[in-house]
mmCIF file of C-alpha atoms and ligand atoms in Angstrom:
data_model
loop_
_atom_site.group_PDB
_atom_site.id
_atom_site.type_symbol
_atom_site.label_atom_id
_atom_site.label_comp_id
_atom_site.label_asym_id
_atom_site.label_seq_id
_atom_site.Cartn_x
_atom_site.Cartn_y
_atom_site.Cartn_z
ATOM 1 C CA MET V 1 -13.982 26.448 18.968
ATOM 2 C CA LYS V 2 -15.293 23.373 17.301
ATOM 3 C CA ILE V 3 -17.005 24.505 13.894
ATOM 4 C CA ALA V 4 -19.048 22.166 11.706
ATOM 5 C CA VAL V 5 -20.354 22.801 7.994
ATOM 6 C CA VAL V 6 -23.455 21.167 6.353
ATOM 7 C CA SER V 7 -22.855 21.327 2.928
ATOM 8 C CA ILE V 8 -23.379 19.251 -0.210
ATOM 9 C CA PHE V 9 -20.134 20.998 -1.640
ATOM 10 C CA PRO V 10 -17.646 19.957 1.252
ATOM 11 C CA GLY V 11 -14.479 20.829 -0.741
ATOM 12 C CA MET V 12 -15.627 24.527 -1.401
ATOM 13 C CA VAL V 13 -15.733 24.915 2.659
ATOM 14 C CA GLY V 14 -12.508 22.969 3.302
ATOM 15 C CA GLY V 15 -10.610 25.067 1.461
ATOM 16 C CA ILE V 16 -10.466 27.905 3.918
ATOM 17 C CA ALA V 17 -8.767 25.298 6.105
ATOM 18 C CA GLU V 18 -5.344 25.875 4.013
ATOM 19 C CA TYR V 19 -5.047 29.926 4.063
ATOM 20 C CA GLY V 20 -4.225 32.615 6.294
ATOM 21 C CA VAL V 21 -5.545 33.289 9.515
ATOM 22 C CA VAL V 22 -7.872 30.320 9.845
ATOM 23 C CA GLY V 23 -5.419 27.842 8.446
ATOM 24 C CA ARG V 24 -2.989 28.961 10.863
ATOM 25 C CA ALA V 25 -5.849 28.864 13.805
ATOM 26 C CA ILE V 26 -6.789 25.215 12.793
ATOM 27 C CA GLU V 27 -3.099 23.962 12.757
ATOM 28 C CA ARG V 28 -2.833 25.139 16.100
ATOM 29 C CA GLN V 29 -5.626 23.497 17.103
ATOM 30 C CA LEU V 30 -7.299 26.722 18.147
ATOM 31 C CA VAL V 31 -10.429 25.800 16.394
ATOM 32 C CA SER V 32 -11.370 22.402 14.418
ATOM 33 C CA LEU V 33 -13.318 22.459 11.198
ATOM 34 C CA HIS V 34 -15.311 19.643 9.948
ATOM 35 C CA CYS V 35 -18.122 19.209 7.164
ATOM 36 C CA GLU V 36 -20.800 16.787 6.724
ATOM 37 C CA ASP V 37 -22.515 16.276 3.297
ATOM 38 C CA PRO V 38 -26.016 15.713 3.336
ATOM 39 C CA ARG V 39 -25.658 13.222 0.495
ATOM 40 C CA THR V 40 -23.712 10.949 2.654
ATOM 41 C CA PHE V 41 -27.371 10.564 4.660
ATOM 42 C CA ALA V 42 -29.627 10.510 1.330
ATOM 43 C CA ALA V 43 -31.753 7.251 1.642
ATOM 44 C CA ASP V 44 -31.943 6.414 -2.361
ATOM 45 C CA ALA V 45 -29.516 4.787 -4.746
ATOM 46 C CA HIS V 46 -28.857 8.162 -6.585
ATOM 47 C CA ARG V 47 -28.172 10.250 -3.494
ATOM 48 C CA THR V 48 -30.688 12.325 -3.991
ATOM 49 C CA VAL V 49 -30.578 15.675 -1.775
ATOM 50 C CA ASP V 50 -33.288 17.899 -3.741
ATOM 51 C CA ASP V 51 -37.125 17.552 -4.912
ATOM 52 C CA ARG V 52 -39.554 19.759 -6.343
ATOM 53 C CA PRO V 53 -41.485 22.328 -4.985
ATOM 54 C CA TYR V 54 -44.900 21.423 -3.224
ATOM 55 C CA GLY V 55 -47.211 24.222 -4.901
ATOM 56 C CA GLY V 56 -45.083 24.333 -8.018
ATOM 57 C CA GLY V 57 -42.777 26.543 -9.541
ATOM 58 C CA PRO V 58 -39.371 26.755 -10.439
ATOM 59 C CA GLY V 59 -35.987 25.295 -8.741
ATOM 60 C CA MET V 60 -35.664 22.492 -6.303
ATOM 61 C CA VAL V 61 -35.790 22.135 -2.523
ATOM 62 C CA MET V 62 -33.391 20.384 -0.323
ATOM 63 C CA LYS V 63 -35.144 17.357 1.422
ATOM 64 C CA TYR V 64 -35.495 17.222 5.164
ATOM 65 C CA GLU V 65 -34.032 13.815 6.044
ATOM 66 C CA PRO V 66 -30.459 14.149 4.178
ATOM 67 C CA VAL V 67 -30.169 17.612 5.658
ATOM 68 C CA ALA V 68 -31.517 16.314 9.439
ATOM 69 C CA GLY V 69 -29.111 13.209 8.915
ATOM 70 C CA ALA V 70 -25.803 15.518 8.461
ATOM 71 C CA ILE V 71 -26.995 17.975 10.984
ATOM 72 C CA ARG V 72 -27.254 15.287 13.513
ATOM 73 C CA ALA V 73 -23.759 13.827 12.596
ATOM 74 C CA ALA V 74 -22.264 17.567 12.667
ATOM 75 C CA ARG V 75 -23.796 17.824 16.121
ATOM 76 C CA ALA V 76 -22.442 14.629 17.412
ATOM 77 C CA GLY V 77 -18.869 15.711 17.305
ATOM 78 C CA LEU V 78 -19.643 19.229 19.204
ATOM 79 C CA PRO V 79 -20.226 20.701 22.899
ATOM 80 C CA GLU V 80 -24.060 20.249 23.486
ATOM 81 C CA ASN V 81 -24.995 23.933 23.446
ATOM 82 C CA SER V 82 -23.490 24.583 20.098
ATOM 83 C CA PRO V 83 -26.092 26.459 17.834
ATOM 84 C CA VAL V 84 -27.336 25.642 14.386
ATOM 85 C CA ILE V 85 -27.204 28.636 12.242
ATOM 86 C CA CYS V 86 -28.435 28.500 8.725
ATOM 87 C CA LEU V 87 -27.009 30.828 6.092
ATOM 88 C CA SER V 88 -29.988 32.171 4.312
ATOM 89 C CA PRO V 89 -31.563 35.430 2.501
ATOM 90 C CA GLN V 90 -34.100 35.287 5.153
ATOM 91 C CA GLY V 91 -31.569 35.681 8.141
ATOM 92 C CA ARG V 92 -30.620 38.484 10.219
ATOM 93 C CA VAL V 93 -27.905 40.772 8.835
ATOM 94 C CA PHE V 94 -24.384 39.214 9.720
ATOM 95 C CA ASP V 95 -22.161 42.062 11.412
ATOM 96 C CA GLN V 96 -19.026 42.759 13.685
ATOM 97 C CA ALA V 97 -21.591 42.072 16.766
ATOM 98 C CA GLU V 98 -22.913 39.230 15.577
ATOM 99 C CA ALA V 99 -19.151 37.776 14.804
ATOM 100 C CA GLY V 100 -18.271 38.752 18.692
ATOM 101 C CA ARG V 101 -21.269 36.720 20.099
ATOM 102 C CA LEU V 102 -20.358 33.762 18.181
ATOM 103 C CA ALA V 103 -16.834 33.868 19.151
ATOM 104 C CA ARG V 104 -18.079 33.019 22.616
ATOM 105 C CA MET V 105 -19.771 29.986 21.820
ATOM 106 C CA PRO V 106 -18.356 26.200 22.619
ATOM 107 C CA GLY V 107 -19.148 25.235 18.681
ATOM 108 C CA MET V 108 -21.548 25.653 16.026
ATOM 109 C CA VAL V 109 -22.979 24.199 13.087
ATOM 110 C CA LEU V 110 -23.292 26.522 10.105
ATOM 111 C CA LEU V 111 -25.987 25.013 7.350
ATOM 112 C CA ALA V 112 -25.067 25.989 3.570
ATOM 113 C CA GLY V 113 -28.293 25.526 1.626
ATOM 114 C CA ARG V 114 -28.323 25.079 -2.496
ATOM 115 C CA TYR V 115 -31.012 25.388 -4.581
ATOM 116 C CA GLU V 116 -34.215 27.590 -4.006
ATOM 117 C CA GLY V 117 -33.989 26.502 -0.252
ATOM 118 C CA ILE V 118 -34.459 24.075 2.275
ATOM 119 C CA ASP V 119 -37.754 22.694 3.379
ATOM 120 C CA GLU V 120 -39.352 24.933 5.903
ATOM 121 C CA ARG V 121 -39.790 22.065 8.484
ATOM 122 C CA LEU V 122 -36.280 21.391 8.908
ATOM 123 C CA ILE V 123 -35.723 24.903 9.609
ATOM 124 C CA GLU V 124 -38.471 24.851 12.386
ATOM 125 C CA ASN V 125 -37.154 21.740 13.925
ATOM 126 C CA GLU V 126 -33.521 22.062 13.709
ATOM 127 C CA VAL V 127 -32.170 25.276 13.365
ATOM 128 C CA ASP V 128 -31.580 28.052 16.079
ATOM 129 C CA GLU V 129 -31.011 30.922 13.915
ATOM 130 C CA GLU V 130 -30.515 32.157 10.582
ATOM 131 C CA LEU V 131 -28.108 35.079 9.029
ATOM 132 C CA SER V 132 -27.851 36.640 6.008
ATOM 133 C CA LEU V 133 -24.401 38.444 4.572
ATOM 134 C CA GLY V 134 -26.809 41.509 2.930
ATOM 135 C CA ASP V 135 -29.299 41.901 0.105
ATOM 136 C CA PHE V 136 -27.508 40.512 -2.905
ATOM 137 C CA VAL V 137 -27.888 36.861 -4.203
ATOM 138 C CA LEU V 138 -25.405 34.192 -4.039
ATOM 139 C CA SER V 139 -25.852 30.717 -5.556
ATOM 140 C CA GLY V 140 -25.562 29.082 -2.221
ATOM 141 C CA GLY V 141 -24.842 29.060 1.504
ATOM 142 C CA GLU V 142 -20.977 28.035 1.236
ATOM 143 C CA ILE V 143 -19.561 31.334 0.763
ATOM 144 C CA ALA V 144 -21.909 32.987 3.634
ATOM 145 C CA ALA V 145 -20.715 30.335 5.923
ATOM 146 C CA MET V 146 -17.128 30.619 5.027
ATOM 147 C CA ALA V 147 -17.326 34.463 5.766
ATOM 148 C CA VAL V 148 -18.955 33.585 9.023
ATOM 149 C CA ILE V 149 -16.151 31.444 9.846
ATOM 150 C CA ASP V 150 -13.223 34.027 8.690
ATOM 151 C CA ALA V 151 -14.962 36.791 10.539
ATOM 152 C CA VAL V 152 -15.503 34.691 13.762
ATOM 153 C CA VAL V 153 -12.224 32.659 14.136
ATOM 154 C CA ARG V 154 -9.973 35.926 13.906
ATOM 155 C CA LEU V 155 -11.816 37.195 17.324
ATOM 156 C CA LEU V 156 -10.788 33.799 18.960
ATOM 157 C CA PRO V 157 -8.501 34.263 21.838
ATOM 158 C CA GLY V 158 -4.682 33.642 20.638
ATOM 159 C CA VAL V 159 -5.842 33.672 16.947
ATOM 160 C CA LEU V 160 -4.364 36.939 15.757
ATOM 161 C CA GLY V 161 -0.659 38.093 16.897
ATOM 162 C CA ASP V 162 -0.225 41.125 19.412
ATOM 163 C CA ALA V 163 -0.240 43.730 16.566
ATOM 164 C CA GLU V 164 -3.169 42.701 14.879
ATOM 165 C CA SER V 165 -5.454 42.276 18.102
ATOM 166 C CA ALA V 166 -4.202 45.678 19.588
ATOM 167 C CA GLU V 167 -5.742 46.913 16.176
ATOM 168 C CA GLN V 168 -9.035 45.261 16.992
ATOM 169 C CA ASP V 169 -9.745 47.200 20.476
ATOM 170 C CA SER V 170 -8.210 50.624 19.248
ATOM 171 C CA PHE V 171 -9.565 53.780 19.220
ATOM 172 C CA MET V 172 -10.529 53.395 15.427
ATOM 173 C CA GLN V 173 -13.583 50.929 16.171
ATOM 174 C CA GLY V 174 -16.707 51.779 14.542
ATOM 175 C CA LEU V 175 -14.555 53.647 11.808
ATOM 176 C CA LEU V 176 -13.340 52.741 8.269
ATOM 177 C CA ASP V 177 -9.456 52.491 8.126
ATOM 178 C CA HIS V 178 -7.193 55.543 7.475
ATOM 179 C CA PRO V 179 -5.596 55.140 3.928
ATOM 180 C CA HIS V 180 -2.028 53.156 3.565
ATOM 181 C CA TYR V 181 0.918 53.731 1.952
ATOM 182 C CA THR V 182 4.221 52.034 1.375
ATOM 183 C CA ARG V 183 7.568 52.422 -0.523
ATOM 184 C CA PRO V 184 8.479 53.761 -2.969
ATOM 185 C CA GLU V 185 7.917 57.538 -1.621
ATOM 186 C CA ARG V 186 6.727 58.499 -5.198
ATOM 187 C CA VAL V 187 4.775 56.246 -7.639
ATOM 188 C CA GLY V 188 1.836 56.747 -9.897
ATOM 189 C CA GLY V 189 2.549 60.291 -10.170
ATOM 190 C CA LYS V 190 1.469 60.732 -6.336
ATOM 191 C CA ARG V 191 3.443 61.254 -3.270
ATOM 192 C CA VAL V 192 3.004 59.801 0.048
ATOM 193 C CA PRO V 193 1.155 62.441 2.147
ATOM 194 C CA SER V 194 4.533 64.350 3.646
ATOM 195 C CA VAL V 195 2.804 63.894 7.564
ATOM 196 C CA LEU V 196 3.879 60.070 7.211
ATOM 197 C CA LEU V 197 7.364 61.167 6.350
ATOM 198 C CA SER V 198 7.773 63.433 9.502
ATOM 199 C CA GLY V 199 8.169 61.263 12.392
ATOM 200 C CA ASP V 200 6.032 62.743 14.336
ATOM 201 C CA HIS V 201 4.093 60.250 16.142
ATOM 202 C CA ALA V 202 1.207 62.213 17.571
ATOM 203 C CA ARG V 203 0.850 64.138 14.299
ATOM 204 C CA ILE V 204 0.684 60.889 12.354
ATOM 205 C CA ALA V 205 -1.687 59.343 14.891
ATOM 206 C CA ARG V 206 -4.142 62.529 14.470
ATOM 207 C CA TRP V 207 -4.154 62.920 10.761
ATOM 208 C CA ARG V 208 -4.723 59.031 10.487
ATOM 209 C CA TYR V 209 -7.731 59.271 13.072
ATOM 210 C CA LYS V 210 -9.048 62.536 10.581
ATOM 211 C CA GLN V 211 -8.805 60.618 7.556
ATOM 212 C CA ALA V 212 -10.506 57.421 8.990
ATOM 213 C CA LEU V 213 -13.376 59.767 10.308
ATOM 214 C CA GLY V 214 -13.584 61.901 7.109
ATOM 215 C CA ARG V 215 -13.817 58.910 5.337
ATOM 216 C CA SER V 216 -16.626 57.518 7.118
ATOM 217 C CA TYR V 217 -18.445 60.490 6.915
ATOM 218 C CA LEU V 218 -17.997 60.424 2.975
ATOM 219 C CA ARG V 219 -18.827 56.962 2.305
ATOM 220 C CA ARG V 220 -20.592 55.600 5.020
ATOM 221 C CA PRO V 221 -22.655 58.223 7.099
ATOM 222 C CA ASP V 222 -24.779 55.702 8.458
ATOM 223 C CA MET V 223 -21.571 54.615 10.476
ATOM 224 C CA VAL V 224 -20.625 58.403 11.683
ATOM 225 C CA LYS V 225 -24.394 58.831 12.660
ATOM 226 C CA LYS V 226 -24.633 56.162 15.353
ATOM 227 C CA LEU V 227 -21.388 57.608 16.984
ATOM 228 C CA ARG V 228 -21.445 60.528 19.336
ATOM 229 C CA LEU V 229 -18.931 62.770 18.067
ATOM 230 C CA SER V 230 -16.496 64.836 20.886
ATOM 231 C CA ARG V 231 -15.691 68.290 20.241
ATOM 232 C CA GLU V 232 -12.341 66.924 19.265
ATOM 233 C CA GLN V 233 -13.921 64.502 16.739
ATOM 234 C CA ARG V 234 -15.917 67.364 14.994
ATOM 235 C CA GLN V 235 -13.074 69.531 15.011
ATOM 236 C CA LEU V 236 -11.154 66.924 12.802
ATOM 237 C CA LEU V 237 -14.103 66.057 10.810
ATOM 238 C CA ASP V 238 -14.324 69.875 9.500
ATOM 239 C CA GLU V 239 -10.794 70.194 9.277
ATOM 240 C CA PHE V 240 -11.141 67.463 6.696
ATOM 241 C CA LEU V 241 -13.926 68.512 4.708
ATOM 242 C CA ALA V 242 -12.463 72.110 4.927
ATOM 243 C CA GLU V 243 -9.511 70.856 3.382
ATOM 244 C CA ARG V 244 -11.316 69.384 0.535
ATOM 245 C CA GLY V 245 -13.606 72.241 0.023
ATOM 246 C CA LEU V 246 -16.827 70.551 1.416
ATOM 247 C CA PRO V 247 -19.399 72.075 3.473
ATOM 248 C CA GLN V 248 -18.857 71.353 7.386
ATOM 249 C CA GLN V 249 -21.104 68.491 8.804
ATOM 250 C CA ASN V 250 -24.314 69.111 10.369
ATOM 251 C CA LEU V 251 -24.210 66.041 12.696
ATOM 252 C CA ARG V 252 -25.345 66.755 15.977
ATOM 253 C CA SER V 253 -22.935 65.873 18.713
ATOM 254 C CA GLY V 254 -22.718 65.325 22.573
ATOM 255 C CA ARG V 255 -25.074 63.706 25.159
ATOM 256 C CA ASN V 256 -28.417 62.766 23.680
ATOM 257 C CA ALA V 257 -27.738 64.436 20.358
ATOM 258 C CA GLY V 258 -30.265 63.974 17.631
ATOM 259 C CA ARG V 259 -33.039 61.527 17.840
HETATM 260 C C1 9D3 F 301 -32.736 33.835 -7.572
HETATM 261 C C2 9D3 F 301 -33.205 32.736 -6.051
HETATM 262 N N1 9D3 F 301 -33.752 33.792 -4.996
HETATM 263 C C3 9D3 F 301 -35.522 33.790 -5.687
HETATM 264 C C4 9D3 F 301 -36.385 35.100 -5.147
HETATM 265 C C5 9D3 F 301 -34.198 32.959 -3.870
HETATM 266 C C6 9D3 F 301 -32.920 32.731 -3.552
HETATM 267 C C7 9D3 F 301 -32.520 31.497 -2.839
HETATM 268 C C8 9D3 F 301 -31.382 30.691 -2.709
HETATM 269 C C9 9D3 F 301 -31.588 33.488 -2.928
HETATM 270 C C10 9D3 F 301 -30.281 32.931 -2.818
HETATM 271 C C11 9D3 F 301 -30.369 31.836 -2.482
HETATM 272 C C12 9D3 F 301 -29.237 31.302 -1.837
HETATM 273 N N2 9D3 F 301 -28.412 32.372 -0.862
HETATM 274 C C13 9D3 F 301 -27.756 31.760 0.094
HETATM 275 O O1 9D3 F 301 -28.062 30.539 0.496
HETATM 276 C C14 9D3 F 301 -27.580 32.650 1.043
HETATM 277 C C15 9D3 F 301 -27.387 34.045 0.620
HETATM 278 C C16 9D3 F 301 -27.658 35.008 -0.025
HETATM 279 O O2 9D3 F 301 -27.891 34.940 -1.157
HETATM 280 N N3 9D3 F 301 -27.247 36.454 -0.148
HETATM 281 C C17 9D3 F 301 -26.892 36.955 1.221
HETATM 282 N N4 9D3 F 301 -26.526 36.203 2.147
HETATM 283 C C18 9D3 F 301 -26.897 34.596 2.157
HETATM 284 S S1 9D3 F 301 -26.495 33.695 3.251
HETATM 285 C C19 9D3 F 301 -27.291 32.382 2.158
#
Protein backbone atom coordinates (compact mmCIF):
# COMPACT_ATOMS: atom_id res chain seq x y z
CA MET A 1 0.00 0.00 0.00
CA LYS A 2 1.17 3.50 -0.86
CA ILE A 3 0.39 6.19 1.70
CA ALA A 4 0.89 9.93 1.21
CA VAL A 5 0.31 12.50 3.93
CA VAL A 6 -0.33 16.18 3.28
CA SER A 7 0.91 18.21 6.25
CA ILE A 8 2.78 21.42 7.01
CA PHE A 9 4.69 19.37 9.65
CA PRO A 10 6.17 16.52 7.59
CA GLY A 11 8.79 15.76 10.25
CA MET A 12 6.07 14.86 12.73
CA VAL A 13 4.52 12.26 10.43
CA GLY A 14 7.90 10.92 9.23
CA GLY A 15 8.65 9.89 12.80
CA ILE A 16 6.39 6.82 12.66
CA ALA A 17 8.50 5.40 9.81
CA GLU A 18 11.33 4.86 12.30
CA TYR A 19 9.62 2.70 14.90
CA GLY A 20 7.97 -0.62 15.50
CA VAL A 21 5.52 -2.38 13.24
CA VAL A 22 5.10 0.51 10.78
CA GLY A 23 8.87 1.08 10.57
CA ARG A 24 9.46 -2.59 9.78
CA ALA A 25 6.65 -2.65 7.19
CA ILE A 26 8.27 0.29 5.37
CA GLU A 27 11.73 -1.32 5.57
CA ARG A 28 10.30 -4.49 4.05
CA GLN A 29 8.56 -2.41 1.34
CA LEU A 30 5.10 -3.67 2.27
CA VAL A 31 4.08 -0.04 2.54
CA SER A 32 5.50 3.28 1.35
CA LEU A 33 5.06 6.55 3.25
CA HIS A 34 5.55 9.89 1.62
CA CYS A 35 4.77 13.43 2.80
CA GLU A 36 3.83 16.56 0.84
CA ASP A 37 4.10 19.97 2.49
CA PRO A 38 1.58 22.60 1.29
CA ARG A 39 4.25 25.23 1.96
CA THR A 40 6.13 23.90 -1.09
CA PHE A 41 3.11 24.91 -3.18
CA ALA A 42 2.57 28.39 -1.70
CA ALA A 43 2.66 31.14 -4.29
CA ASP A 44 4.32 33.98 -2.34
CA ALA A 45 7.83 34.58 -1.01
CA HIS A 46 6.61 34.05 2.56
CA ARG A 47 5.24 30.59 1.66
CA THR A 48 1.88 31.49 3.17
CA VAL A 49 -0.46 28.53 3.76
CA ASP A 50 -3.09 30.26 5.94
CA ASP A 51 -5.24 33.37 5.90
CA ARG A 52 -7.97 35.08 7.95
CA PRO A 53 -11.48 33.62 7.87
CA TYR A 54 -14.14 35.33 5.73
CA GLY A 55 -16.87 36.52 8.10
CA GLY A 56 -14.37 37.20 10.85
CA GLY A 57 -13.66 35.34 14.04
CA PRO A 58 -10.60 33.90 15.74
CA GLY A 59 -7.82 31.86 14.17
CA MET A 60 -6.71 31.21 10.64
CA VAL A 61 -7.89 28.99 7.78
CA MET A 62 -5.71 26.87 5.48
CA LYS A 63 -5.69 28.30 1.97
CA TYR A 64 -7.08 26.37 -0.99
CA GLU A 65 -4.21 26.55 -3.51
CA PRO A 66 -1.22 25.34 -1.43
CA VAL A 67 -3.24 22.38 -0.06
CA ALA A 68 -4.58 21.58 -3.56
CA GLY A 69 -1.02 21.62 -4.91
CA ALA A 70 0.16 19.24 -2.22
CA ILE A 71 -2.79 16.87 -2.81
CA ARG A 72 -2.08 16.83 -6.55
CA ALA A 73 1.60 16.01 -5.91
CA ALA A 74 0.62 13.34 -3.36
CA ARG A 75 -1.78 11.72 -5.84
CA ALA A 76 0.82 11.66 -8.60
CA GLY A 77 2.78 8.92 -6.83
CA LEU A 78 -0.26 6.82 -5.89
CA PRO A 79 -2.54 4.35 -7.71
CA GLU A 80 -5.48 5.98 -9.55
CA ASN A 81 -8.24 4.90 -7.14
CA SER A 82 -6.58 5.97 -3.89
CA PRO A 83 -9.04 7.97 -1.74
CA VAL A 84 -8.21 11.40 -0.31
CA ILE A 85 -9.12 11.28 3.37
CA CYS A 86 -9.21 14.39 5.52
CA LEU A 87 -8.63 13.98 9.26
CA SER A 88 -11.18 16.27 10.84
CA PRO A 89 -13.35 16.64 13.94
CA GLN A 90 -16.30 16.73 11.45
CA GLY A 91 -15.53 13.23 10.15
CA ARG A 92 -17.09 9.83 10.86
CA VAL A 93 -15.49 8.27 13.90
CA PHE A 94 -12.63 5.96 12.87
CA ASP A 95 -12.82 2.40 14.19
CA GLN A 96 -11.38 -1.07 13.47
CA ALA A 97 -13.92 -1.69 10.69
CA GLU A 98 -12.77 1.53 8.96
CA ALA A 99 -9.16 0.39 9.36
CA GLY A 100 -10.05 -2.93 7.70
CA ARG A 101 -11.77 -1.14 4.82
CA LEU A 102 -8.78 1.18 4.25
CA ALA A 103 -6.34 -1.75 4.41
CA ARG A 104 -7.94 -3.05 1.19
CA MET A 105 -7.16 0.20 -0.70
CA PRO A 106 -4.13 0.28 -3.03
CA GLY A 107 -3.16 3.66 -1.59
CA MET A 108 -4.53 6.65 0.31
CA VAL A 109 -3.84 10.35 0.76
CA LEU A 110 -4.28 11.54 4.36
CA LEU A 111 -4.84 15.26 4.68
CA ALA A 112 -3.87 16.70 8.07
CA GLY A 113 -5.09 20.21 8.73
CA ARG A 114 -3.81 22.86 11.14
CA TYR A 115 -5.33 26.12 12.40
CA GLU A 116 -9.15 26.41 12.64
CA GLY A 117 -9.71 24.38 9.50
CA ILE A 118 -9.33 24.13 5.74
CA ASP A 119 -11.20 26.19 3.13
CA GLU A 120 -14.45 24.25 2.64
CA ARG A 121 -14.21 24.47 -1.16
CA LEU A 122 -11.02 22.38 -1.06
CA ILE A 123 -12.85 19.70 0.95
CA GLU A 124 -15.79 19.73 -1.50
CA ASN A 125 -13.56 19.50 -4.58
CA GLU A 126 -10.71 17.23 -3.48
CA VAL A 127 -11.64 15.20 -0.40
CA ASP A 128 -13.46 11.85 -0.69
CA GLU A 129 -14.10 11.28 3.02
CA GLU A 130 -13.49 12.76 6.46
CA LEU A 131 -12.44 10.76 9.53
CA SER A 132 -12.27 11.77 13.19
CA LEU A 133 -10.63 10.00 16.13
CA GLY A 134 -13.51 10.97 18.42
CA ASP A 135 -14.90 13.75 20.54
CA PHE A 136 -11.81 15.47 21.90
CA VAL A 137 -9.78 18.41 20.60
CA LEU A 138 -6.41 17.91 18.92
CA SER A 139 -4.22 20.76 17.65
CA GLY A 140 -4.15 19.38 14.12
CA GLY A 141 -4.68 16.31 11.99
CA GLU A 142 -1.16 14.85 12.09
CA ILE A 143 -1.56 12.69 15.20
CA ALA A 144 -4.88 11.42 13.83
CA ALA A 145 -3.22 10.60 10.49
CA MET A 146 -0.48 8.70 12.34
CA ALA A 147 -3.08 6.74 14.32
CA VAL A 148 -4.90 5.78 11.10
CA ILE A 149 -1.62 4.74 9.43
CA ASP A 150 -0.66 2.58 12.42
CA ALA A 151 -4.08 0.88 12.59
CA VAL A 152 -4.19 0.24 8.81
CA VAL A 153 -0.60 -0.91 8.28
CA ARG A 154 -0.90 -3.63 10.96
CA LEU A 155 -3.72 -5.16 8.90
CA LEU A 156 -1.74 -5.38 5.64
CA PRO A 157 -0.82 -8.95 4.61
CA GLY A 158 2.63 -9.98 5.84
CA VAL A 159 3.10 -7.06 8.24
CA LEU A 160 2.50 -8.92 11.50
CA GLY A 161 4.17 -12.17 12.49
CA ASP A 162 2.15 -15.38 12.81
CA ALA A 163 1.53 -15.02 16.55
CA GLU A 164 0.24 -11.45 16.30
CA SER A 165 -1.90 -12.25 13.22
CA ALA A 166 -3.47 -15.27 14.90
CA GLU A 167 -4.56 -12.99 17.72
CA GLN A 168 -6.44 -10.75 15.27
CA ASP A 169 -8.80 -13.47 14.09
CA SER A 170 -9.12 -15.10 17.50
CA PHE A 171 -12.31 -15.60 19.47
CA MET A 172 -11.55 -12.50 21.57
CA GLN A 173 -12.71 -10.26 18.68
CA GLY A 174 -15.07 -7.53 19.81
CA LEU A 175 -13.97 -7.73 23.44
CA LEU A 176 -11.35 -6.04 25.59
CA ASP A 177 -8.21 -8.05 26.33
CA HIS A 178 -7.79 -10.25 29.41
CA PRO A 179 -5.18 -9.16 32.00
CA HIS A 180 -1.53 -10.11 31.46
CA TYR A 181 1.14 -11.21 33.96
CA THR A 182 4.84 -11.96 33.80
CA ARG A 183 7.64 -12.78 36.27
CA PRO A 184 8.11 -12.49 39.16
CA GLU A 185 5.32 -14.62 40.62
CA ARG A 186 4.93 -12.18 43.54
CA VAL A 187 5.37 -8.42 43.17
CA GLY A 188 3.76 -5.28 44.59
CA GLY A 189 2.19 -7.42 47.30
CA LYS A 190 0.25 -9.43 44.71
CA ARG A 191 0.48 -12.96 43.29
CA VAL A 192 -0.15 -14.14 39.75
CA PRO A 193 -3.62 -15.75 39.58
CA SER A 194 -2.92 -19.41 40.33
CA VAL A 195 -4.82 -20.71 37.29
CA LEU A 196 -2.08 -19.22 35.07
CA LEU A 197 0.51 -21.40 36.84
CA SER A 198 -1.60 -24.57 36.53
CA GLY A 199 -0.43 -25.64 33.08
CA ASP A 200 -4.05 -26.55 32.31
CA HIS A 201 -4.43 -24.81 28.93
CA ALA A 202 -8.17 -25.32 28.64
CA ARG A 203 -8.75 -23.86 32.12
CA ILE A 204 -6.44 -20.94 31.32
CA ALA A 205 -8.27 -20.19 28.07
CA ARG A 206 -11.62 -20.31 29.89
CA TRP A 207 -10.34 -18.00 32.68
CA ARG A 208 -8.95 -15.51 30.16
CA TYR A 209 -12.16 -15.46 28.19
CA LYS A 210 -14.13 -14.91 31.40
CA GLN A 211 -11.86 -11.97 32.31
CA ALA A 212 -12.22 -10.49 28.82
CA LEU A 213 -16.01 -10.74 28.97
CA GLY A 214 -16.21 -9.40 32.53
CA ARG A 215 -13.89 -6.46 31.95
CA SER A 216 -15.70 -5.59 28.74
CA TYR A 217 -19.05 -5.71 30.54
CA LEU A 218 -17.83 -3.46 33.38
CA ARG A 219 -15.74 -1.00 31.36
CA ARG A 220 -17.37 -1.04 27.93
CA PRO A 221 -20.98 -2.16 28.27
CA ASP A 222 -21.57 -0.73 24.78
CA MET A 223 -19.25 -3.42 23.35
CA VAL A 224 -20.97 -6.29 25.17
CA LYS A 225 -24.45 -5.05 24.24
CA LYS A 226 -23.50 -5.39 20.54
CA LEU A 227 -22.74 -9.11 21.01
CA ARG A 228 -25.35 -11.80 21.13
CA LEU A 229 -24.10 -13.80 24.10
CA SER A 230 -24.34 -17.58 23.90
CA ARG A 231 -25.44 -19.57 26.94
CA GLU A 232 -21.76 -20.34 27.76
CA GLN A 233 -20.79 -16.69 27.46
CA ARG A 234 -23.63 -15.66 29.78
CA GLN A 235 -22.53 -18.37 32.23
CA LEU A 236 -18.93 -17.07 32.19
CA LEU A 237 -20.03 -13.48 32.67
CA ASP A 238 -22.30 -14.45 35.56
CA GLU A 239 -19.39 -16.33 37.19
CA PHE A 240 -17.18 -13.26 36.79
CA LEU A 241 -19.78 -10.99 38.39
CA ALA A 242 -20.61 -13.46 41.18
CA GLU A 243 -16.88 -13.77 42.06
CA ARG A 244 -16.90 -10.00 42.62
CA GLY A 245 -20.21 -9.91 44.48
CA LEU A 246 -21.79 -7.93 41.65
CA PRO A 247 -25.40 -8.34 40.52
CA GLN A 248 -25.85 -10.69 37.58
CA GLN A 249 -26.23 -9.10 34.20
CA ASN A 250 -29.59 -8.73 32.61
CA LEU A 251 -28.43 -8.50 29.02
CA ARG A 252 -30.76 -10.52 26.88
CA SER A 253 -29.22 -13.09 24.63
CA GLY A 254 -29.89 -15.42 21.76
CA ARG A 255 -31.48 -14.85 18.39
CA ASN A 256 -33.20 -11.46 18.00
CA ALA A 257 -32.77 -10.70 21.70
CA GLY A 258 -33.39 -7.10 22.70
CA ARG A 259 -34.39 -4.37 20.21
C1 LIG B 1 -10.71 24.59 19.41
C2 LIG B 1 -10.90 24.73 17.92
N1 LIG B 1 -12.24 24.24 17.56
C3 LIG B 1 -13.20 25.34 17.62
C4 LIG B 1 -14.58 24.84 17.89
C5 LIG B 1 -12.27 23.62 16.25
C6 LIG B 1 -11.14 22.73 15.91
C7 LIG B 1 -10.38 23.00 14.81
C8 LIG B 1 -9.31 22.19 14.47
C9 LIG B 1 -10.84 21.63 16.69
C10 LIG B 1 -9.76 20.80 16.36
C11 LIG B 1 -9.02 21.09 15.26
C12 LIG B 1 -7.87 20.20 14.89
N2 LIG B 1 -8.25 18.81 14.96
C13 LIG B 1 -8.03 17.93 13.97
O1 LIG B 1 -7.48 18.28 12.96
C14 LIG B 1 -8.50 16.58 14.11
C15 LIG B 1 -9.15 15.91 15.21
C16 LIG B 1 -9.54 16.34 16.51
O2 LIG B 1 -9.33 17.47 16.94
N3 LIG B 1 -10.16 15.45 17.30
C17 LIG B 1 -10.41 14.17 16.93
N4 LIG B 1 -10.08 13.72 15.74
C18 LIG B 1 -9.45 14.59 14.89
S1 LIG B 1 -8.98 14.23 13.34
C19 LIG B 1 -8.36 15.71 13.05
